mmCIF file of C-alpha atoms in Angstrom:
data_model
loop_
_atom_site.group_PDB
_atom_site.id
_atom_site.type_symbol
_atom_site.label_atom_id
_atom_site.label_comp_id
_atom_site.label_asym_id
_atom_site.label_seq_id
_atom_site.Cartn_x
_atom_site.Cartn_y
_atom_site.Cartn_z
ATOM 1 C CA UNK X 1 -321.116 -40.705 -154.455
ATOM 2 C CA UNK X 2 -321.446 -37.000 -153.630
ATOM 3 C CA UNK X 3 -324.511 -34.962 -154.624
ATOM 4 C CA UNK X 4 -324.295 -33.180 -158.015
ATOM 5 C CA UNK X 5 -323.372 -29.927 -156.244
ATOM 6 C CA UNK X 6 -320.732 -29.156 -153.635
ATOM 7 C CA UNK X 7 -321.913 -28.038 -150.210
ATOM 8 C CA UNK X 8 -319.530 -27.545 -147.320
ATOM 9 C CA UNK X 9 -317.457 -30.739 -146.713
ATOM 10 C CA UNK X 10 -318.523 -30.649 -143.056
ATOM 11 C CA UNK X 11 -322.160 -30.769 -144.168
ATOM 12 C CA UNK X 12 -321.427 -33.779 -146.355
ATOM 13 C CA UNK X 13 -319.720 -35.546 -143.480
ATOM 14 C CA UNK X 14 -322.687 -34.902 -141.182
ATOM 15 C CA UNK X 15 -325.059 -36.202 -143.817
ATOM 16 C CA UNK X 16 -323.247 -39.398 -144.747
ATOM 17 C CA UNK X 17 -322.339 -40.415 -141.215
ATOM 18 C CA UNK X 18 -325.779 -39.717 -139.753
ATOM 19 C CA UNK X 19 -329.073 -41.639 -139.912
ATOM 20 C CA UNK X 20 -330.035 -39.993 -143.237
ATOM 21 C CA UNK X 21 -326.812 -40.891 -145.036
ATOM 22 C CA UNK X 22 -328.107 -43.897 -146.998
ATOM 23 C CA UNK X 23 -330.926 -41.866 -148.564
ATOM 24 C CA UNK X 24 -329.225 -38.575 -149.446
ATOM 25 C CA UNK X 25 -327.841 -39.300 -152.921
ATOM 26 C CA UNK X 26 -331.152 -40.279 -154.601
ATOM 27 C CA UNK X 27 -332.852 -37.236 -153.090
ATOM 28 C CA UNK X 28 -330.042 -34.909 -154.150
ATOM 29 C CA UNK X 29 -330.196 -36.326 -157.676
ATOM 30 C CA UNK X 30 -333.951 -35.701 -157.688
ATOM 31 C CA UNK X 31 -333.422 -32.036 -156.783
ATOM 32 C CA UNK X 32 -330.868 -31.753 -159.558
ATOM 33 C CA UNK X 33 -333.046 -33.298 -162.262
ATOM 34 C CA UNK X 34 -336.060 -31.209 -161.225
ATOM 35 C CA UNK X 35 -334.076 -28.068 -161.871
ATOM 36 C CA UNK X 36 -333.684 -26.601 -158.400
ATOM 37 C CA UNK X 37 -331.106 -23.846 -158.201
ATOM 38 C CA UNK X 38 -327.723 -24.706 -156.726
ATOM 39 C CA UNK X 39 -328.210 -22.459 -153.696
ATOM 40 C CA UNK X 40 -331.596 -24.094 -152.996
ATOM 41 C CA UNK X 41 -330.048 -27.566 -153.154
ATOM 42 C CA UNK X 42 -327.181 -26.505 -150.888
ATOM 43 C CA UNK X 43 -329.570 -25.045 -148.321
ATOM 44 C CA UNK X 44 -331.605 -28.266 -148.471
ATOM 45 C CA UNK X 45 -328.493 -30.297 -147.687
ATOM 46 C CA UNK X 46 -327.629 -28.051 -144.722
ATOM 47 C CA UNK X 47 -331.178 -28.354 -143.388
ATOM 48 C CA UNK X 48 -331.089 -32.142 -143.708
ATOM 49 C CA UNK X 49 -327.695 -32.233 -141.995
ATOM 50 C CA UNK X 50 -329.235 -30.344 -139.056
ATOM 51 C CA UNK X 51 -332.160 -32.779 -139.080
ATOM 52 C CA UNK X 52 -329.718 -35.693 -139.027
ATOM 53 C CA UNK X 53 -327.914 -34.291 -135.960
ATOM 54 C CA UNK X 54 -331.250 -33.651 -134.242
ATOM 55 C CA UNK X 55 -332.316 -37.270 -134.831
ATOM 56 C CA UNK X 56 -329.061 -38.466 -133.286
ATOM 57 C CA UNK X 57 -329.576 -36.276 -130.211
ATOM 58 C CA UNK X 58 -333.121 -37.613 -129.869
ATOM 59 C CA UNK X 59 -331.874 -41.198 -130.428
ATOM 60 C CA UNK X 60 -334.306 -41.536 -133.333
ATOM 61 C CA UNK X 61 -333.899 -43.343 -136.655
ATOM 62 C CA UNK X 62 -334.965 -42.207 -140.092
ATOM 63 C CA UNK X 63 -337.899 -44.626 -139.884
ATOM 64 C CA UNK X 64 -339.248 -42.592 -136.948
ATOM 65 C CA UNK X 65 -339.799 -39.521 -139.113
ATOM 66 C CA UNK X 66 -343.291 -38.154 -139.685
ATOM 67 C CA UNK X 67 -345.011 -34.774 -139.818
ATOM 68 C CA UNK X 68 -345.085 -34.397 -136.041
ATOM 69 C CA UNK X 69 -341.368 -35.169 -135.703
ATOM 70 C CA UNK X 70 -340.579 -32.550 -138.338
ATOM 71 C CA UNK X 71 -342.633 -29.985 -136.430
ATOM 72 C CA UNK X 72 -340.704 -30.878 -133.264
ATOM 73 C CA UNK X 73 -337.402 -30.481 -135.129
ATOM 74 C CA UNK X 74 -338.337 -27.054 -136.494
ATOM 75 C CA UNK X 75 -339.596 -25.943 -133.071
ATOM 76 C CA UNK X 76 -336.180 -26.732 -131.610
ATOM 77 C CA UNK X 77 -334.351 -25.273 -134.626
ATOM 78 C CA UNK X 78 -336.090 -21.899 -134.415
ATOM 79 C CA UNK X 79 -334.747 -21.347 -130.939
ATOM 80 C CA UNK X 80 -331.377 -20.709 -132.559
ATOM 81 C CA UNK X 81 -332.120 -19.882 -136.205
ATOM 82 C CA UNK X 82 -334.501 -17.569 -138.003
ATOM 83 C CA UNK X 83 -337.552 -19.017 -139.700
ATOM 84 C CA UNK X 84 -336.907 -19.749 -143.380
ATOM 85 C CA UNK X 85 -339.843 -19.862 -145.785
ATOM 86 C CA UNK X 86 -338.487 -22.982 -147.536
ATOM 87 C CA UNK X 87 -338.107 -25.103 -144.400
ATOM 88 C CA UNK X 88 -341.571 -26.667 -144.350
ATOM 89 C CA UNK X 89 -341.863 -27.415 -148.104
ATOM 90 C CA UNK X 90 -338.289 -28.781 -148.169
ATOM 91 C CA UNK X 91 -338.872 -31.177 -145.291
ATOM 92 C CA UNK X 92 -342.206 -32.324 -146.693
ATOM 93 C CA UNK X 93 -340.488 -33.073 -150.018
ATOM 94 C CA UNK X 94 -337.999 -35.143 -147.998
ATOM 95 C CA UNK X 95 -340.818 -37.067 -146.319
ATOM 96 C CA UNK X 96 -342.479 -37.683 -149.677
ATOM 97 C CA UNK X 97 -339.174 -39.010 -151.022
ATOM 98 C CA UNK X 98 -338.783 -41.410 -148.095
ATOM 99 C CA UNK X 99 -342.339 -42.660 -148.621
ATOM 100 C CA UNK X 100 -341.745 -43.146 -152.341
ATOM 101 C CA UNK X 101 -338.674 -45.229 -151.455
ATOM 102 C CA UNK X 102 -340.657 -47.295 -148.949
ATOM 103 C CA UNK X 103 -338.476 -46.169 -146.052
ATOM 104 C CA UNK X 104 -341.384 -44.887 -143.982
ATOM 105 C CA UNK X 105 -345.055 -45.851 -144.264
ATOM 106 C CA UNK X 106 -347.500 -43.878 -146.348
ATOM 107 C CA UNK X 107 -349.297 -41.262 -144.326
ATOM 108 C CA UNK X 108 -352.677 -42.447 -143.093
ATOM 109 C CA UNK X 109 -355.264 -39.733 -143.726
ATOM 110 C CA UNK X 110 -358.021 -39.709 -141.188
ATOM 111 C CA UNK X 111 -361.405 -40.239 -142.833
ATOM 112 C CA UNK X 112 -363.802 -37.314 -142.938
ATOM 113 C CA UNK X 113 -366.377 -37.292 -140.209
ATOM 114 C CA UNK X 114 -368.913 -34.965 -141.825
ATOM 115 C CA UNK X 115 -372.320 -36.659 -142.040
ATOM 116 C CA UNK X 116 -372.547 -36.155 -145.805
ATOM 117 C CA UNK X 117 -369.104 -37.531 -146.725
ATOM 118 C CA UNK X 118 -370.335 -41.035 -147.532
ATOM 119 C CA UNK X 119 -372.999 -39.911 -150.000
ATOM 120 C CA UNK X 120 -370.556 -37.463 -151.637
ATOM 121 C CA UNK X 121 -368.032 -40.300 -152.024
ATOM 122 C CA UNK X 122 -370.694 -42.490 -153.668
ATOM 123 C CA UNK X 123 -371.660 -39.604 -155.950
ATOM 124 C CA UNK X 124 -368.008 -39.196 -156.984
ATOM 125 C CA UNK X 125 -367.826 -42.885 -157.925
ATOM 126 C CA UNK X 126 -371.005 -42.481 -159.971
ATOM 127 C CA UNK X 127 -369.644 -39.446 -161.847
ATOM 128 C CA UNK X 128 -366.298 -41.068 -162.610
ATOM 129 C CA UNK X 129 -367.414 -44.586 -163.509
ATOM 130 C CA UNK X 130 -370.963 -44.235 -164.826
ATOM 131 C CA UNK X 131 -370.915 -40.751 -166.270
ATOM 132 C CA UNK X 132 -367.191 -40.774 -167.195
ATOM 133 C CA UNK X 133 -366.870 -37.056 -166.513
ATOM 134 C CA UNK X 134 -363.555 -35.245 -166.529
ATOM 135 C CA UNK X 135 -361.871 -34.954 -163.099
ATOM 136 C CA UNK X 136 -362.158 -31.150 -163.156
ATOM 137 C CA UNK X 137 -365.904 -31.407 -163.799
ATOM 138 C CA UNK X 138 -366.295 -34.002 -161.058
ATOM 139 C CA UNK X 139 -364.499 -31.733 -158.602
ATOM 140 C CA UNK X 140 -366.849 -28.863 -159.453
ATOM 141 C CA UNK X 141 -369.903 -31.083 -158.944
ATOM 142 C CA UNK X 142 -368.603 -32.352 -155.614
ATOM 143 C CA UNK X 143 -367.832 -28.839 -154.349
ATOM 144 C CA UNK X 144 -371.355 -27.737 -155.241
ATOM 145 C CA UNK X 145 -372.985 -30.705 -153.548
ATOM 146 C CA UNK X 146 -370.925 -30.287 -150.374
ATOM 147 C CA UNK X 147 -371.900 -26.621 -150.239
ATOM 148 C CA UNK X 148 -375.579 -27.484 -150.688
ATOM 149 C CA UNK X 149 -375.595 -30.216 -148.043
ATOM 150 C CA UNK X 150 -373.706 -28.050 -145.558
ATOM 151 C CA UNK X 151 -376.144 -25.198 -146.122
ATOM 152 C CA UNK X 152 -379.152 -27.478 -145.632
ATOM 153 C CA UNK X 153 -378.016 -29.799 -142.826
ATOM 154 C CA UNK X 154 -374.900 -28.187 -141.315
ATOM 155 C CA UNK X 155 -373.885 -30.646 -138.570
ATOM 156 C CA UNK X 156 -377.346 -32.170 -138.260
ATOM 157 C CA UNK X 157 -378.014 -35.780 -139.274
ATOM 158 C CA UNK X 158 -378.225 -36.235 -143.028
ATOM 159 C CA UNK X 159 -381.882 -36.867 -143.931
ATOM 160 C CA UNK X 160 -382.009 -36.855 -147.717
ATOM 161 C CA UNK X 161 -385.657 -37.898 -147.688
ATOM 162 C CA UNK X 162 -386.444 -34.561 -146.015
ATOM 163 C CA UNK X 163 -385.139 -32.535 -148.964
ATOM 164 C CA UNK X 164 -387.748 -30.508 -150.793
ATOM 165 C CA UNK X 165 -388.057 -27.947 -153.597
ATOM 166 C CA UNK X 166 -387.908 -25.040 -151.153
ATOM 167 C CA UNK X 167 -384.452 -26.138 -149.931
ATOM 168 C CA UNK X 168 -383.190 -26.109 -153.493
ATOM 169 C CA UNK X 169 -384.751 -22.753 -154.356
ATOM 170 C CA UNK X 170 -383.355 -21.128 -151.213
ATOM 171 C CA UNK X 171 -379.853 -22.383 -151.981
ATOM 172 C CA UNK X 172 -379.961 -21.316 -155.629
ATOM 173 C CA UNK X 173 -381.207 -17.832 -154.779
ATOM 174 C CA UNK X 174 -378.356 -17.410 -152.292
ATOM 175 C CA UNK X 175 -375.798 -18.550 -154.847
ATOM 176 C CA UNK X 176 -377.217 -16.323 -157.590
ATOM 177 C CA UNK X 177 -376.320 -13.278 -155.484
ATOM 178 C CA UNK X 178 -372.709 -14.458 -155.293
ATOM 179 C CA UNK X 179 -372.030 -15.670 -158.830
ATOM 180 C CA UNK X 180 -372.595 -14.695 -162.439
ATOM 181 C CA UNK X 181 -375.511 -16.252 -164.355
ATOM 182 C CA UNK X 182 -373.109 -18.563 -166.215
ATOM 183 C CA UNK X 183 -371.542 -19.770 -162.968
ATOM 184 C CA UNK X 184 -374.962 -20.215 -161.355
ATOM 185 C CA UNK X 185 -376.015 -22.331 -164.343
ATOM 186 C CA UNK X 186 -373.122 -24.682 -163.601
ATOM 187 C CA UNK X 187 -374.278 -24.992 -160.005
ATOM 188 C CA UNK X 188 -377.752 -25.902 -161.216
ATOM 189 C CA UNK X 189 -376.326 -28.559 -163.544
ATOM 190 C CA UNK X 190 -374.345 -30.111 -160.687
ATOM 191 C CA UNK X 191 -377.407 -30.254 -158.439
ATOM 192 C CA UNK X 192 -379.572 -31.843 -161.137
ATOM 193 C CA UNK X 193 -376.962 -34.543 -161.622
ATOM 194 C CA UNK X 194 -376.837 -35.134 -157.855
ATOM 195 C CA UNK X 195 -380.592 -35.487 -157.508
ATOM 196 C CA UNK X 196 -380.750 -37.907 -160.443
ATOM 197 C CA UNK X 197 -378.076 -39.966 -158.717
ATOM 198 C CA UNK X 198 -380.021 -39.953 -155.442
ATOM 199 C CA UNK X 199 -383.167 -41.068 -157.234
ATOM 200 C CA UNK X 200 -381.295 -43.863 -159.032
ATOM 201 C CA UNK X 201 -379.721 -44.971 -155.729
ATOM 202 C CA UNK X 202 -383.109 -45.007 -153.983
ATOM 203 C CA UNK X 203 -382.069 -42.338 -151.473
ATOM 204 C CA UNK X 204 -385.050 -40.181 -152.492
ATOM 205 C CA UNK X 205 -388.386 -41.067 -154.056
ATOM 206 C CA UNK X 206 -389.138 -37.782 -155.839
ATOM 207 C CA UNK X 207 -387.186 -36.529 -158.833
ATOM 208 C CA UNK X 208 -385.882 -33.278 -157.354
ATOM 209 C CA UNK X 209 -383.862 -32.552 -160.479
ATOM 210 C CA UNK X 210 -387.006 -30.962 -161.902
ATOM 211 C CA UNK X 211 -387.159 -28.660 -158.867
ATOM 212 C CA UNK X 212 -383.820 -27.005 -159.639
ATOM 213 C CA UNK X 213 -384.743 -23.581 -161.039
ATOM 214 C CA UNK X 214 -383.638 -22.589 -164.513
ATOM 215 C CA UNK X 215 -381.096 -19.786 -164.538
ATOM 216 C CA UNK X 216 -381.802 -17.195 -167.249
ATOM 217 C CA UNK X 217 -378.599 -16.784 -169.208
ATOM 218 C CA UNK X 218 -379.281 -16.896 -172.935
ATOM 219 C CA UNK X 219 -376.242 -18.182 -174.796
ATOM 220 C CA UNK X 220 -376.658 -15.910 -177.818
ATOM 221 C CA UNK X 221 -377.723 -12.772 -175.930
ATOM 222 C CA UNK X 222 -374.311 -11.099 -176.189
ATOM 223 C CA UNK X 223 -371.513 -10.679 -178.671
ATOM 224 C CA UNK X 224 -368.394 -12.851 -178.428
ATOM 225 C CA UNK X 225 -365.375 -10.927 -177.113
ATOM 226 C CA UNK X 226 -362.522 -10.789 -179.585
ATOM 227 C CA UNK X 227 -359.469 -8.816 -180.673
ATOM 228 C CA UNK X 228 -358.848 -7.455 -184.136
ATOM 229 C CA UNK X 229 -356.381 -9.348 -186.292
ATOM 230 C CA UNK X 230 -353.800 -6.574 -186.046
ATOM 231 C CA UNK X 231 -354.024 -6.639 -182.240
ATOM 232 C CA UNK X 232 -353.509 -10.400 -182.195
ATOM 233 C CA UNK X 233 -350.422 -9.996 -184.401
ATOM 234 C CA UNK X 234 -349.135 -7.220 -182.142
ATOM 235 C CA UNK X 235 -349.658 -9.458 -179.112
ATOM 236 C CA UNK X 236 -347.641 -12.253 -180.727
ATOM 237 C CA UNK X 237 -344.826 -9.953 -181.793
ATOM 238 C CA UNK X 238 -344.590 -8.514 -178.260
ATOM 239 C CA UNK X 239 -343.135 -11.811 -176.972
ATOM 240 C CA UNK X 240 -339.430 -11.594 -176.188
ATOM 241 C CA UNK X 241 -338.383 -14.617 -178.251
ATOM 242 C CA UNK X 242 -334.716 -14.340 -177.340
ATOM 243 C CA UNK X 243 -335.452 -15.795 -173.878
ATOM 244 C CA UNK X 244 -336.614 -19.321 -172.925
ATOM 245 C CA UNK X 245 -339.768 -17.896 -171.348
ATOM 246 C CA UNK X 246 -340.520 -15.812 -174.410
ATOM 247 C CA UNK X 247 -340.089 -18.786 -176.746
ATOM 248 C CA UNK X 248 -342.379 -20.932 -174.611
ATOM 249 C CA UNK X 249 -345.055 -18.253 -174.295
ATOM 250 C CA UNK X 250 -344.888 -17.459 -178.013
ATOM 251 C CA UNK X 251 -345.522 -21.126 -178.910
ATOM 252 C CA UNK X 252 -348.456 -21.233 -176.470
ATOM 253 C CA UNK X 253 -349.987 -18.042 -177.844
ATOM 254 C CA UNK X 254 -349.672 -19.354 -181.405
ATOM 255 C CA UNK X 255 -351.526 -22.563 -180.518
ATOM 256 C CA UNK X 256 -354.338 -20.453 -179.076
ATOM 257 C CA UNK X 257 -354.413 -17.840 -181.833
ATOM 258 C CA UNK X 258 -353.836 -19.956 -184.948
ATOM 259 C CA UNK X 259 -355.506 -23.255 -183.996
ATOM 260 C CA UNK X 260 -358.047 -22.067 -181.443
ATOM 261 C CA UNK X 261 -356.981 -24.510 -178.739
ATOM 262 C CA UNK X 262 -358.526 -24.233 -175.303
ATOM 263 C CA UNK X 263 -356.243 -23.616 -172.315
ATOM 264 C CA UNK X 264 -356.727 -27.155 -171.023
ATOM 265 C CA UNK X 265 -355.903 -28.584 -174.448
ATOM 266 C CA UNK X 266 -352.579 -26.732 -174.470
ATOM 267 C CA UNK X 267 -351.769 -28.145 -171.021
ATOM 268 C CA UNK X 268 -352.673 -31.687 -172.132
ATOM 269 C CA UNK X 269 -350.495 -31.556 -175.262
ATOM 270 C CA UNK X 270 -347.719 -34.170 -175.065
ATOM 271 C CA UNK X 271 -344.594 -34.848 -177.086
ATOM 272 C CA UNK X 272 -346.321 -37.946 -178.491
ATOM 273 C CA UNK X 273 -349.123 -35.756 -179.883
ATOM 274 C CA UNK X 274 -346.754 -34.017 -182.318
ATOM 275 C CA UNK X 275 -346.424 -35.822 -185.626
ATOM 276 C CA UNK X 276 -343.707 -33.909 -187.424
ATOM 277 C CA UNK X 277 -343.640 -36.126 -190.503
ATOM 278 C CA UNK X 278 -347.386 -35.819 -191.119
ATOM 279 C CA UNK X 279 -347.415 -32.163 -190.092
ATOM 280 C CA UNK X 280 -350.245 -32.558 -187.585
ATOM 281 C CA UNK X 281 -350.949 -32.708 -183.870
ATOM 282 C CA UNK X 282 -353.463 -34.530 -181.706
ATOM 283 C CA UNK X 283 -355.715 -32.353 -179.562
ATOM 284 C CA UNK X 284 -357.133 -33.920 -176.398
ATOM 285 C CA UNK X 285 -360.408 -32.076 -176.067
ATOM 286 C CA UNK X 286 -363.507 -32.171 -173.913
ATOM 287 C CA UNK X 287 -365.114 -35.458 -172.977
ATOM 288 C CA UNK X 288 -361.948 -37.462 -173.728
ATOM 289 C CA UNK X 289 -362.401 -36.695 -177.441
ATOM 290 C CA UNK X 290 -359.295 -36.597 -179.614
ATOM 291 C CA UNK X 291 -358.949 -34.665 -182.856
ATOM 292 C CA UNK X 292 -356.153 -34.320 -185.406
ATOM 293 C CA UNK X 293 -355.344 -30.837 -186.643
ATOM 294 C CA UNK X 294 -352.866 -29.724 -189.285
ATOM 295 C CA UNK X 295 -349.762 -28.116 -187.843
ATOM 296 C CA UNK X 296 -349.186 -24.780 -189.609
ATOM 297 C CA UNK X 297 -345.578 -23.961 -190.453
ATOM 298 C CA UNK X 298 -345.561 -20.918 -188.172
ATOM 299 C CA UNK X 299 -346.789 -22.941 -185.193
ATOM 300 C CA UNK X 300 -344.514 -25.910 -185.901
ATOM 301 C CA UNK X 301 -341.472 -23.661 -186.200
ATOM 302 C CA UNK X 302 -342.216 -22.024 -182.815
ATOM 303 C CA UNK X 303 -342.752 -25.412 -181.147
ATOM 304 C CA UNK X 304 -339.528 -26.818 -182.604
ATOM 305 C CA UNK X 305 -337.540 -23.776 -181.448
ATOM 306 C CA UNK X 306 -338.938 -24.093 -177.925
ATOM 307 C CA UNK X 307 -338.358 -27.856 -177.727
ATOM 308 C CA UNK X 308 -334.795 -27.639 -179.043
ATOM 309 C CA UNK X 309 -333.534 -24.651 -177.092
ATOM 310 C CA UNK X 310 -335.815 -23.613 -174.245
ATOM 311 C CA UNK X 311 -337.684 -26.603 -172.797
ATOM 312 C CA UNK X 312 -335.980 -27.584 -169.524
ATOM 313 C CA UNK X 313 -334.987 -31.229 -169.020
ATOM 314 C CA UNK X 314 -337.940 -32.999 -167.443
ATOM 315 C CA UNK X 315 -339.328 -36.514 -167.080
ATOM 316 C CA UNK X 316 -342.817 -35.343 -168.056
ATOM 317 C CA UNK X 317 -344.116 -35.933 -171.592
ATOM 318 C CA UNK X 318 -346.120 -32.721 -171.515
ATOM 319 C CA UNK X 319 -344.871 -30.273 -174.118
ATOM 320 C CA UNK X 320 -344.946 -27.202 -171.901
ATOM 321 C CA UNK X 321 -342.946 -27.266 -168.692
ATOM 322 C CA UNK X 322 -342.496 -24.863 -165.812
ATOM 323 C CA UNK X 323 -339.258 -22.911 -166.008
ATOM 324 C CA UNK X 324 -338.915 -22.837 -162.230
ATOM 325 C CA UNK X 325 -338.348 -25.886 -160.067
ATOM 326 C CA UNK X 326 -339.858 -28.346 -159.773
ATOM 327 C CA UNK X 327 -339.726 -28.609 -163.559
ATOM 328 C CA UNK X 328 -342.962 -30.340 -164.446
ATOM 329 C CA UNK X 329 -345.889 -29.783 -166.754
ATOM 330 C CA UNK X 330 -348.581 -27.252 -165.963
ATOM 331 C CA UNK X 331 -351.279 -28.605 -163.668
ATOM 332 C CA UNK X 332 -354.290 -27.018 -165.389
ATOM 333 C CA UNK X 333 -355.428 -24.304 -167.762
ATOM 334 C CA UNK X 334 -355.089 -21.517 -165.225
ATOM 335 C CA UNK X 335 -351.378 -21.296 -165.978
ATOM 336 C CA UNK X 336 -352.156 -20.722 -169.668
ATOM 337 C CA UNK X 337 -354.714 -18.053 -168.795
ATOM 338 C CA UNK X 338 -352.085 -16.306 -166.668
ATOM 339 C CA UNK X 339 -349.585 -16.386 -169.541
ATOM 340 C CA UNK X 340 -352.151 -14.821 -171.894
ATOM 341 C CA UNK X 341 -353.136 -12.182 -169.356
ATOM 342 C CA UNK X 342 -349.529 -11.151 -168.761
ATOM 343 C CA UNK X 343 -348.830 -11.023 -172.490
ATOM 344 C CA UNK X 344 -351.838 -8.760 -173.035
ATOM 345 C CA UNK X 345 -350.751 -6.409 -170.260
ATOM 346 C CA UNK X 346 -347.163 -6.403 -171.546
ATOM 347 C CA UNK X 347 -348.383 -5.479 -175.019
ATOM 348 C CA UNK X 348 -350.409 -2.582 -173.618
ATOM 349 C CA UNK X 349 -353.706 -3.929 -174.957
ATOM 350 C CA UNK X 350 -356.955 -3.626 -173.028
ATOM 351 C CA UNK X 351 -359.617 -6.019 -174.354
ATOM 352 C CA UNK X 352 -362.714 -6.706 -172.253
ATOM 353 C CA UNK X 353 -361.763 -10.382 -171.883
ATOM 354 C CA UNK X 354 -358.137 -11.137 -171.008
ATOM 355 C CA UNK X 355 -358.130 -14.941 -170.750
ATOM 356 C CA UNK X 356 -357.009 -17.708 -173.075
ATOM 357 C CA UNK X 357 -360.493 -18.032 -174.640
ATOM 358 C CA UNK X 358 -360.123 -14.515 -176.062
ATOM 359 C CA UNK X 359 -357.750 -15.811 -178.746
ATOM 360 C CA UNK X 360 -360.118 -18.670 -179.621
ATOM 361 C CA UNK X 361 -362.952 -16.183 -180.106
ATOM 362 C CA UNK X 362 -360.672 -13.895 -182.110
ATOM 363 C CA UNK X 363 -359.680 -16.713 -184.472
ATOM 364 C CA UNK X 364 -363.300 -17.639 -185.127
ATOM 365 C CA UNK X 365 -364.208 -14.011 -185.798
ATOM 366 C CA UNK X 366 -361.275 -13.542 -188.181
ATOM 367 C CA UNK X 367 -362.205 -16.695 -190.109
ATOM 368 C CA UNK X 368 -365.809 -15.561 -190.456
ATOM 369 C CA UNK X 369 -364.765 -12.139 -191.694
ATOM 370 C CA UNK X 370 -362.452 -13.856 -194.206
ATOM 371 C CA UNK X 371 -365.364 -15.779 -195.702
ATOM 372 C CA UNK X 372 -365.230 -19.098 -193.825
ATOM 373 C CA UNK X 373 -368.558 -20.798 -193.173
ATOM 374 C CA UNK X 374 -369.897 -21.548 -189.713
ATOM 375 C CA UNK X 375 -369.506 -25.252 -190.460
ATOM 376 C CA UNK X 376 -365.808 -24.799 -191.257
ATOM 377 C CA UNK X 377 -365.284 -22.726 -188.117
ATOM 378 C CA UNK X 378 -367.089 -25.319 -185.993
ATOM 379 C CA UNK X 379 -364.874 -28.082 -187.388
ATOM 380 C CA UNK X 380 -361.690 -26.192 -186.555
ATOM 381 C CA UNK X 381 -362.886 -25.329 -183.039
ATOM 382 C CA UNK X 382 -364.172 -28.905 -182.602
ATOM 383 C CA UNK X 383 -367.676 -27.860 -181.593
ATOM 384 C CA UNK X 384 -370.055 -30.781 -181.183
ATOM 385 C CA UNK X 385 -373.107 -28.598 -181.823
ATOM 386 C CA UNK X 386 -373.428 -26.065 -184.644
ATOM 387 C CA UNK X 387 -375.450 -23.889 -182.261
ATOM 388 C CA UNK X 388 -372.252 -23.274 -180.309
ATOM 389 C CA UNK X 389 -370.654 -21.820 -183.431
ATOM 390 C CA UNK X 390 -373.698 -19.787 -184.445
ATOM 391 C CA UNK X 391 -372.918 -16.998 -181.978
ATOM 392 C CA UNK X 392 -370.098 -15.849 -184.258
ATOM 393 C CA UNK X 393 -372.612 -14.992 -186.952
ATOM 394 C CA UNK X 394 -373.547 -11.992 -184.821
ATOM 395 C CA UNK X 395 -370.178 -10.325 -185.439
ATOM 396 C CA UNK X 396 -370.709 -10.442 -189.232
ATOM 397 C CA UNK X 397 -372.447 -7.087 -189.140
ATOM 398 C CA UNK X 398 -372.318 -6.423 -192.881
ATOM 399 C CA UNK X 399 -374.256 -9.593 -193.698
ATOM 400 C CA UNK X 400 -376.705 -8.962 -190.874
ATOM 401 C CA UNK X 401 -377.257 -5.390 -192.076
ATOM 402 C CA UNK X 402 -378.279 -6.682 -195.476
ATOM 403 C CA UNK X 403 -380.861 -8.943 -193.835
ATOM 404 C CA UNK X 404 -382.346 -6.218 -191.647
ATOM 405 C CA UNK X 405 -385.819 -4.958 -192.568
ATOM 406 C CA UNK X 406 -386.398 -1.212 -192.990
ATOM 407 C CA UNK X 407 -387.523 0.574 -189.855
ATOM 408 C CA UNK X 408 -391.200 1.573 -190.125
ATOM 409 C CA UNK X 409 -391.539 5.286 -190.706
ATOM 410 C CA UNK X 410 -387.848 5.671 -191.441
ATOM 411 C CA UNK X 411 -386.267 7.431 -194.380
ATOM 412 C CA UNK X 412 -387.291 6.076 -197.757
#
């Protein structure tokens, strides 16, 4: 069976008669189903044909392939051909395919040799299995702990019992010069969790969590950033809904603006979460919590249009899929933030905040100005604590003005 595209017949002959011949068709089909352009697939086949000839000249079999052999092949290839930016990623996709098929062994990753790797690994197990934290949160905690241990011990032996409050204060002061107060607060949270783990594991005898300084960053000290309702509508109408990209981005923006979803919740949305008969969708929120929200007609119509006409074929169950190959779901919320940012710039708007959370804040502000209570807003946004919702009361300036006391000595 030939691949689902038609490269040069000579290339096909070289492929099928060489050491890679038995494994070409499944790989070619994979490229096709993942949405790679025809010219990309054809170039891939030519590159693999050259690899096949090189293996024959070296009297090597496909089972001899590994990263080093690929580097040797490209070193020889670039004596005659120009470097192509797709060569390395294409060949590594080929290796991954062979490993998935069991043709070559899985790559053995050398264990880390840093002195703190063992304790960080144990801390990761604790976070995942005892604390049940989200993988993204775990990664943030681990990055913080590695940075702290490297700053304190560098390549010296790891002596956790030697840690003291001054080490923690020095590290936190250094980090506070690099990051915002909110970011520094997250670092402090990660360190407190680490020191509680060390105490529980018996690695230290003093509860150093209490030595982590408090970062002043009062939650209600500022006003929430938001756009006016007319600006939100203008942003939505600026999407070019005659294109697949425009239809996808419009559906994403509606989920953010009408239901207040977080960026990560949009990424996590699957086809199974859409209940068309009941007119609702399941939102996979923070802390593995699930919530059911009504699906407004406007949002449902945009989703249906995208799913019917613009969503590329893909094996993933995620609703939103990359338009470029490989066609898979978005990895994390950063892709959603980028979509929002580009839409804002395209619309010519210039709000202070340009991320996905801007639309969540704008929805809450609009609801409050329309007469919704803080409790109702908190339920829609799925806040676990009413205090989180209370910040929006500060944008209700008319109500606050009525509560303000007269200024002493002011006009009667």
